[in-house]
Amino acid sequence: MTNAYAVQEAASRSAVQIDAVFLFITVVSLFFFFLVEGLLIYFAIRYRRRKGSEGLATSEVKSNFLLEIVWVIIPSLVVIVFFVYGYMVYRDVTTPAPGSSDIHVIARQFFFEFKHPDGRSEVGELRVPVGKPVKLMMTSRDVIHGLFLPSFRLKQDILPGQYTYLYLQPDREGSYDIFCTEYCGVGHSTMRGKLVVLASGEYAKWAAAGKDAQAALPPSEKGKTLLAKFGCLGCHSTDGTAKVGPTLKGLYGSRVPLEDGRTVEADEGFLKESIVDPGAGIVKGFPNVMPTFKGQLSDDDIAAIIAHIKTLK
Ligand code: CUA
């Protein structure tokens, strides 16, 4: 289903349909562009003012009824065809397929959280089985975000306080980019995700394993998965580079200068405070943009995250 004329491969049937509309409009527009510009240049040369004829009057053409009818009717028909064809594909793309799995998408600064119907949730990655239609029900916890799936030719804004929807039919296995397409703050460029389309057997295996794998992990390993799951790594690196927020590498036990002039030691208390009440102590040089994770992370989860931060030396 790769289209030679499309920059991005088409991952679904609707993507192919959308490409076809786009190609059709482009080809028809190019035809009329060259027709009109060609005639313009031809007439300009054919009827140019020649030497010796400067004094002659222009012939007096008033109007040509037939010609005027033709150039009103033809373009009107062309744009009506654009509209009808485009509308048919638009209707197809925005009509939910029967039997789709409903996935809640919650956008926050600066990550996407995906909630499956059975209660499992993922951050940054959405796994779906191939061939089964998906309905995304999307809302934002803070500002306006967007969800863009270039390979599916689908894009929709995500708004706080209301739901917007996208329907997709993942026809091909593979991993596809998700981008945020509204400038939502300093971490906008890091707000990305992946749509992973799995063979149905593989998906069932993942769905079965995903449920209680976390409980069995040692705390620092669990903390590592939580950092990924809650999108922390979108803003905090673990390799020493500063992103939207300070790096977590070597953070534990270090002396941290704060915006309010204090210098504190990054002990358990400070790390916990920074997770549940991030505004209480902003590290010098960083913006106050982190959302609170109070109520989303249990005390056990926070302890696990701190245990993992301690290992990042
Ligand atoms: Cu979210 Cu840009």
Coordinates of C-alpha atoms and ligand atoms in Angstrom, one line a residue:
M1 CA 0.0 0.0 0.0
T2 CA 2.9 2.3 -0.5
N3 CA 2.1 5.2 -2.8
A4 CA 4.9 6.4 -4.9
Y5 CA 3.7 9.9 -4.8
A6 CA 3.2 10.1 -1.0
V7 CA 6.0 11.1 1.3
Q8 CA 4.9 8.9 4.2
E9 CA 3.8 5.3 3.6
A10 CA 0.1 4.7 3.9
A11 CA -0.7 2.4 6.8
S12 CA -4.4 2.0 6.2
R13 CA -7.0 1.9 3.5
S14 CA -8.3 5.3 4.5
A15 CA -4.8 6.7 4.1
V16 CA -4.8 5.4 0.6
Q17 CA -8.2 7.0 -0.1
I18 CA -7.0 10.3 1.3
D19 CA -3.9 10.2 -0.8
A20 CA -6.1 9.5 -3.9
V21 CA -8.2 12.5 -3.2
F22 CA -5.1 14.6 -2.8
L23 CA -3.5 13.3 -6.0
F24 CA -6.8 13.8 -7.9
I25 CA -7.1 17.5 -6.8
T26 CA -3.4 18.1 -7.5
V27 CA -3.5 16.6 -11.0
V28 CA -6.7 18.4 -12.1
S29 CA -5.3 21.7 -10.6
L30 CA -2.0 21.3 -12.5
F31 CA -3.9 20.6 -15.7
F32 CA -5.8 23.9 -15.4
F33 CA -2.8 25.7 -14.2
F34 CA -0.8 24.8 -17.3
L35 CA -3.8 25.3 -19.6
V36 CA -4.4 28.9 -18.3
E37 CA -0.8 29.9 -18.0
G38 CA 0.0 28.3 -21.4
L39 CA -2.8 30.2 -23.1
L40 CA -1.8 33.4 -21.3
I41 CA 1.8 33.1 -22.6
Y42 CA 0.6 32.1 -26.1
F43 CA -1.8 35.0 -26.4
A44 CA 0.8 37.5 -25.0
I45 CA 3.2 36.5 -27.8
R46 CA 0.6 36.0 -30.6
Y47 CA -1.1 39.3 -30.1
R48 CA 1.8 41.4 -28.9
R49 CA 2.2 45.0 -30.2
R50 CA 4.5 44.8 -33.2
K51 CA 6.7 47.5 -34.7
G52 CA 4.8 49.8 -37.0
S53 CA 1.4 49.0 -35.6
E54 CA 1.6 51.4 -32.6
G55 CA -1.1 53.7 -33.9
L56 CA -3.7 51.0 -34.7
A57 CA -6.8 50.7 -32.5
T58 CA -7.6 47.4 -30.7
S59 CA -10.4 45.4 -32.3
E60 CA -13.6 46.0 -30.4
V61 CA -14.7 42.7 -28.8
K62 CA -17.5 43.3 -26.3
S63 CA -18.4 39.8 -25.0
N64 CA -18.8 36.2 -26.0
F65 CA -21.8 34.6 -24.3
L66 CA -20.9 31.0 -25.2
L67 CA -17.3 31.4 -23.9
E68 CA -18.5 33.0 -20.7
I69 CA -20.9 30.2 -20.0
V70 CA -18.2 27.6 -20.7
W71 CA -15.7 29.2 -18.3
V72 CA -18.3 29.4 -15.5
I73 CA -19.8 25.9 -16.0
I74 CA -16.6 23.9 -16.3
P75 CA -14.8 25.3 -13.1
S76 CA -18.1 24.9 -11.2
L77 CA -18.4 21.3 -12.2
V78 CA -14.7 20.7 -11.3
V79 CA -15.1 22.1 -7.7
I80 CA -18.4 20.2 -7.3
V81 CA -16.5 17.0 -8.2
F82 CA -13.8 17.9 -5.7
F83 CA -16.4 18.4 -3.0
V84 CA -18.4 15.2 -3.6
Y85 CA -15.3 13.0 -3.9
G86 CA -13.7 14.6 -0.8
Y87 CA -16.9 14.4 1.2
M88 CA -17.3 10.7 0.4
V89 CA -13.8 9.9 1.7
Y90 CA -14.3 12.3 4.7
R91 CA -17.5 10.5 5.6
D92 CA -15.7 7.1 5.4
V93 CA -12.9 8.3 7.6
T94 CA -15.1 9.8 10.3
T95 CA -17.6 7.0 10.5
P96 CA -16.8 4.5 13.3
A97 CA -16.4 0.9 12.1
P98 CA -18.6 -1.5 14.0
G99 CA -16.9 -3.5 16.7
S100 CA -14.1 -1.0 17.4
S101 CA -12.2 -1.0 20.6
D102 CA -12.6 2.2 22.5
I103 CA -9.3 3.7 23.7
H104 CA -9.2 6.8 26.0
V105 CA -6.4 9.2 25.2
I106 CA -5.4 11.7 27.9
A107 CA -3.0 14.3 26.7
R108 CA -1.0 16.3 29.3
Q109 CA 2.1 18.4 29.2
F110 CA 4.0 16.6 27.7
F111 CA 2.8 13.1 27.0
F112 CA -0.1 11.0 25.8
E113 CA -1.7 8.4 28.1
F114 CA -3.7 5.6 26.5
K115 CA -6.3 3.6 28.4
H116 CA -7.5 0.3 27.1
P117 CA -11.0 -0.9 27.7
D118 CA -9.8 -3.6 30.2
G119 CA -8.1 -1.0 32.4
R120 CA -4.5 -1.3 31.3
S121 CA -2.9 2.0 30.5
E122 CA 0.2 3.0 28.6
V123 CA 2.1 6.2 28.2
G124 CA 3.7 7.2 25.0
E125 CA 3.0 4.0 23.2
L126 CA -0.3 2.6 22.1
R127 CA -0.4 -1.1 21.2
V128 CA -3.3 -2.3 19.1
P129 CA -4.0 -5.6 17.3
V130 CA -3.8 -5.6 13.5
G131 CA -7.1 -5.5 11.6
K132 CA -9.3 -4.4 14.4
P133 CA -10.8 -0.9 14.2
V134 CA -9.9 1.5 16.9
K135 CA -11.8 4.5 18.2
L136 CA -9.8 7.1 20.1
M137 CA -11.7 9.2 22.6
M138 CA -9.4 12.1 23.4
T139 CA -9.3 14.8 26.1
S140 CA -6.7 17.0 27.6
R141 CA -5.9 17.6 31.3
D142 CA -4.3 21.0 30.7
V143 CA -3.9 22.9 27.4
I144 CA -4.8 22.2 23.7
H145 CA -2.7 19.4 22.2
G146 CA -3.0 17.6 18.9
L147 CA -2.7 14.0 17.9
F148 CA -1.2 13.4 14.4
L149 CA -0.7 10.1 12.8
P150 CA 1.1 10.9 9.5
S151 CA 1.0 7.3 8.2
F152 CA -2.7 7.2 8.7
R153 CA -3.2 10.8 7.4
L154 CA -5.2 11.5 10.6
K155 CA -4.9 14.6 12.8
Q156 CA -7.2 15.9 15.5
D157 CA -6.9 18.5 18.2
I158 CA -7.3 17.4 21.8
L159 CA -9.1 19.9 24.0
P160 CA -9.5 20.3 27.8
G161 CA -13.0 19.8 29.1
Q162 CA -14.4 18.0 26.0
Y163 CA -13.9 14.9 23.9
T164 CA -12.7 14.7 20.3
Y165 CA -12.5 11.5 18.3
L166 CA -10.4 9.7 15.7
Y167 CA -11.2 6.4 14.0
L168 CA -8.5 4.2 12.6
Q169 CA -8.3 0.9 11.0
P170 CA -4.7 -0.5 11.5
D171 CA -4.3 -2.7 8.4
R172 CA -0.6 -3.3 8.6
E173 CA 1.7 -4.4 11.4
G174 CA 4.4 -1.9 12.3
S175 CA 5.4 1.0 14.5
Y176 CA 4.0 4.4 13.5
D177 CA 4.9 7.9 14.8
I178 CA 2.5 10.0 16.8
F179 CA 3.1 13.7 17.1
C180 CA 1.5 16.5 19.1
T181 CA 0.6 19.2 16.6
E182 CA -0.4 22.2 18.9
Y183 CA 2.3 24.3 20.5
C184 CA 1.5 23.3 24.0
G185 CA 4.5 24.6 25.9
V186 CA 8.3 24.2 26.4
G187 CA 8.1 20.4 26.1
H188 CA 6.0 20.4 22.9
S189 CA 8.8 19.0 20.7
T190 CA 9.3 16.1 23.1
M191 CA 5.6 15.2 23.0
R192 CA 5.6 12.2 20.8
G193 CA 4.4 8.7 20.8
K194 CA 4.3 5.4 18.9
L195 CA 1.3 3.5 17.6
V196 CA 2.5 -0.2 17.6
V197 CA 0.3 -2.4 15.5
L198 CA 0.9 -6.0 16.5
A199 CA -0.2 -9.4 15.1
S200 CA -3.2 -10.6 17.0
G201 CA -1.3 -13.4 18.7
E202 CA 1.4 -11.1 19.9
Y203 CA -1.1 -8.6 21.1
A204 CA -2.9 -11.2 23.2
K205 CA 0.4 -12.3 24.7
W206 CA 1.3 -8.7 25.6
A207 CA -2.2 -8.0 27.0
A208 CA -2.0 -11.1 29.2
A209 CA 1.5 -10.4 30.4
G210 CA 1.1 -6.6 30.9
K211 CA -1.3 -7.0 33.8
D212 CA 0.7 -8.1 36.8
A213 CA 4.3 -8.0 35.5
Q214 CA 4.8 -4.9 37.5
A215 CA 4.0 -6.2 40.9
A216 CA 6.8 -8.8 40.7
L217 CA 9.6 -6.3 40.0
P218 CA 12.2 -5.1 42.5
P219 CA 11.5 -1.5 43.5
S220 CA 14.2 0.2 41.4
E221 CA 13.1 -1.7 38.3
K222 CA 9.5 -0.9 39.1
G223 CA 10.5 2.8 39.4
K224 CA 12.2 2.6 36.0
T225 CA 8.9 1.4 34.4
L226 CA 6.9 4.0 36.2
L227 CA 9.2 6.8 34.9
A228 CA 8.5 5.6 31.4
K229 CA 4.8 4.9 32.0
F230 CA 4.0 8.3 33.5
G231 CA 5.9 10.2 30.8
C232 CA 8.6 11.5 33.2
L233 CA 11.3 10.8 30.7
G234 CA 9.8 13.2 28.2
C235 CA 11.1 16.0 30.4
H236 CA 13.8 14.4 32.6
S237 CA 16.8 12.6 31.1
T238 CA 18.7 9.9 32.9
D239 CA 22.0 10.5 31.1
G240 CA 22.9 14.0 32.4
T241 CA 21.4 16.2 29.7
A242 CA 19.0 18.9 30.7
K243 CA 15.7 18.7 28.9
V244 CA 12.5 20.6 29.9
G245 CA 13.3 19.6 33.5
P246 CA 16.6 18.8 35.2
T247 CA 18.3 15.4 34.6
L248 CA 17.8 12.6 37.1
K249 CA 21.3 11.4 36.8
G250 CA 23.4 12.0 39.9
L251 CA 20.4 13.9 41.4
Y252 CA 20.0 11.9 44.6
G253 CA 22.1 13.4 47.4
S254 CA 23.3 16.4 45.4
R255 CA 23.0 20.0 46.5
V256 CA 20.3 21.7 44.3
P257 CA 20.0 25.5 44.0
L258 CA 16.4 26.6 43.8
E259 CA 14.7 29.6 42.1
D260 CA 13.7 31.1 45.4
G261 CA 17.4 31.3 46.5
R262 CA 17.5 28.3 48.7
T263 CA 19.9 25.4 48.2
V264 CA 18.5 22.0 49.3
E265 CA 19.8 18.5 49.4
A266 CA 18.0 16.2 46.9
D267 CA 17.0 13.6 49.5
E268 CA 13.9 11.4 49.7
G269 CA 11.9 14.3 51.1
F270 CA 12.8 16.7 48.3
L271 CA 12.2 14.1 45.6
K272 CA 8.8 13.2 47.0
E273 CA 7.8 16.8 47.3
S274 CA 8.9 17.4 43.7
I275 CA 6.6 14.7 42.6
V276 CA 3.5 15.6 44.6
D277 CA 4.0 19.4 44.7
P278 CA 6.4 20.3 42.0
G279 CA 5.9 24.1 42.4
A280 CA 7.2 24.1 46.0
G281 CA 10.8 23.9 45.0
I282 CA 11.7 24.8 41.4
V283 CA 15.3 24.1 40.4
K284 CA 17.1 27.2 39.3
G285 CA 17.0 27.7 35.6
F286 CA 14.0 25.6 34.9
P287 CA 10.4 26.6 34.2
N288 CA 7.6 25.8 36.6
V289 CA 5.6 23.6 34.3
M290 CA 5.6 20.1 35.9
P291 CA 2.1 18.8 36.7
T292 CA 1.5 17.2 40.1
F293 CA 1.3 13.5 40.3
K294 CA -0.5 13.5 43.6
G295 CA -3.2 10.9 43.7
Q296 CA -1.8 9.2 40.6
L297 CA 1.2 7.6 42.2
S298 CA 0.8 5.7 45.4
D299 CA 3.4 6.0 48.2
D300 CA 4.8 2.7 47.0
D301 CA 5.2 4.0 43.5
I302 CA 7.0 7.1 44.7
A303 CA 9.3 5.0 46.8
A304 CA 10.0 2.9 43.8
I305 CA 10.8 5.9 41.6
I306 CA 13.1 7.3 44.3
A307 CA 14.8 3.9 44.6
H308 CA 15.4 4.0 40.8
I309 CA 16.7 7.6 40.9
K310 CA 19.3 6.5 43.5
T311 CA 20.7 4.1 41.0
L312 CA 21.3 6.8 38.4
K313 CA 24.8 7.9 39.4
Ligands
CUA1 CU1 1.2 18.7 23.3 CU2 2.4 20.1 21.7

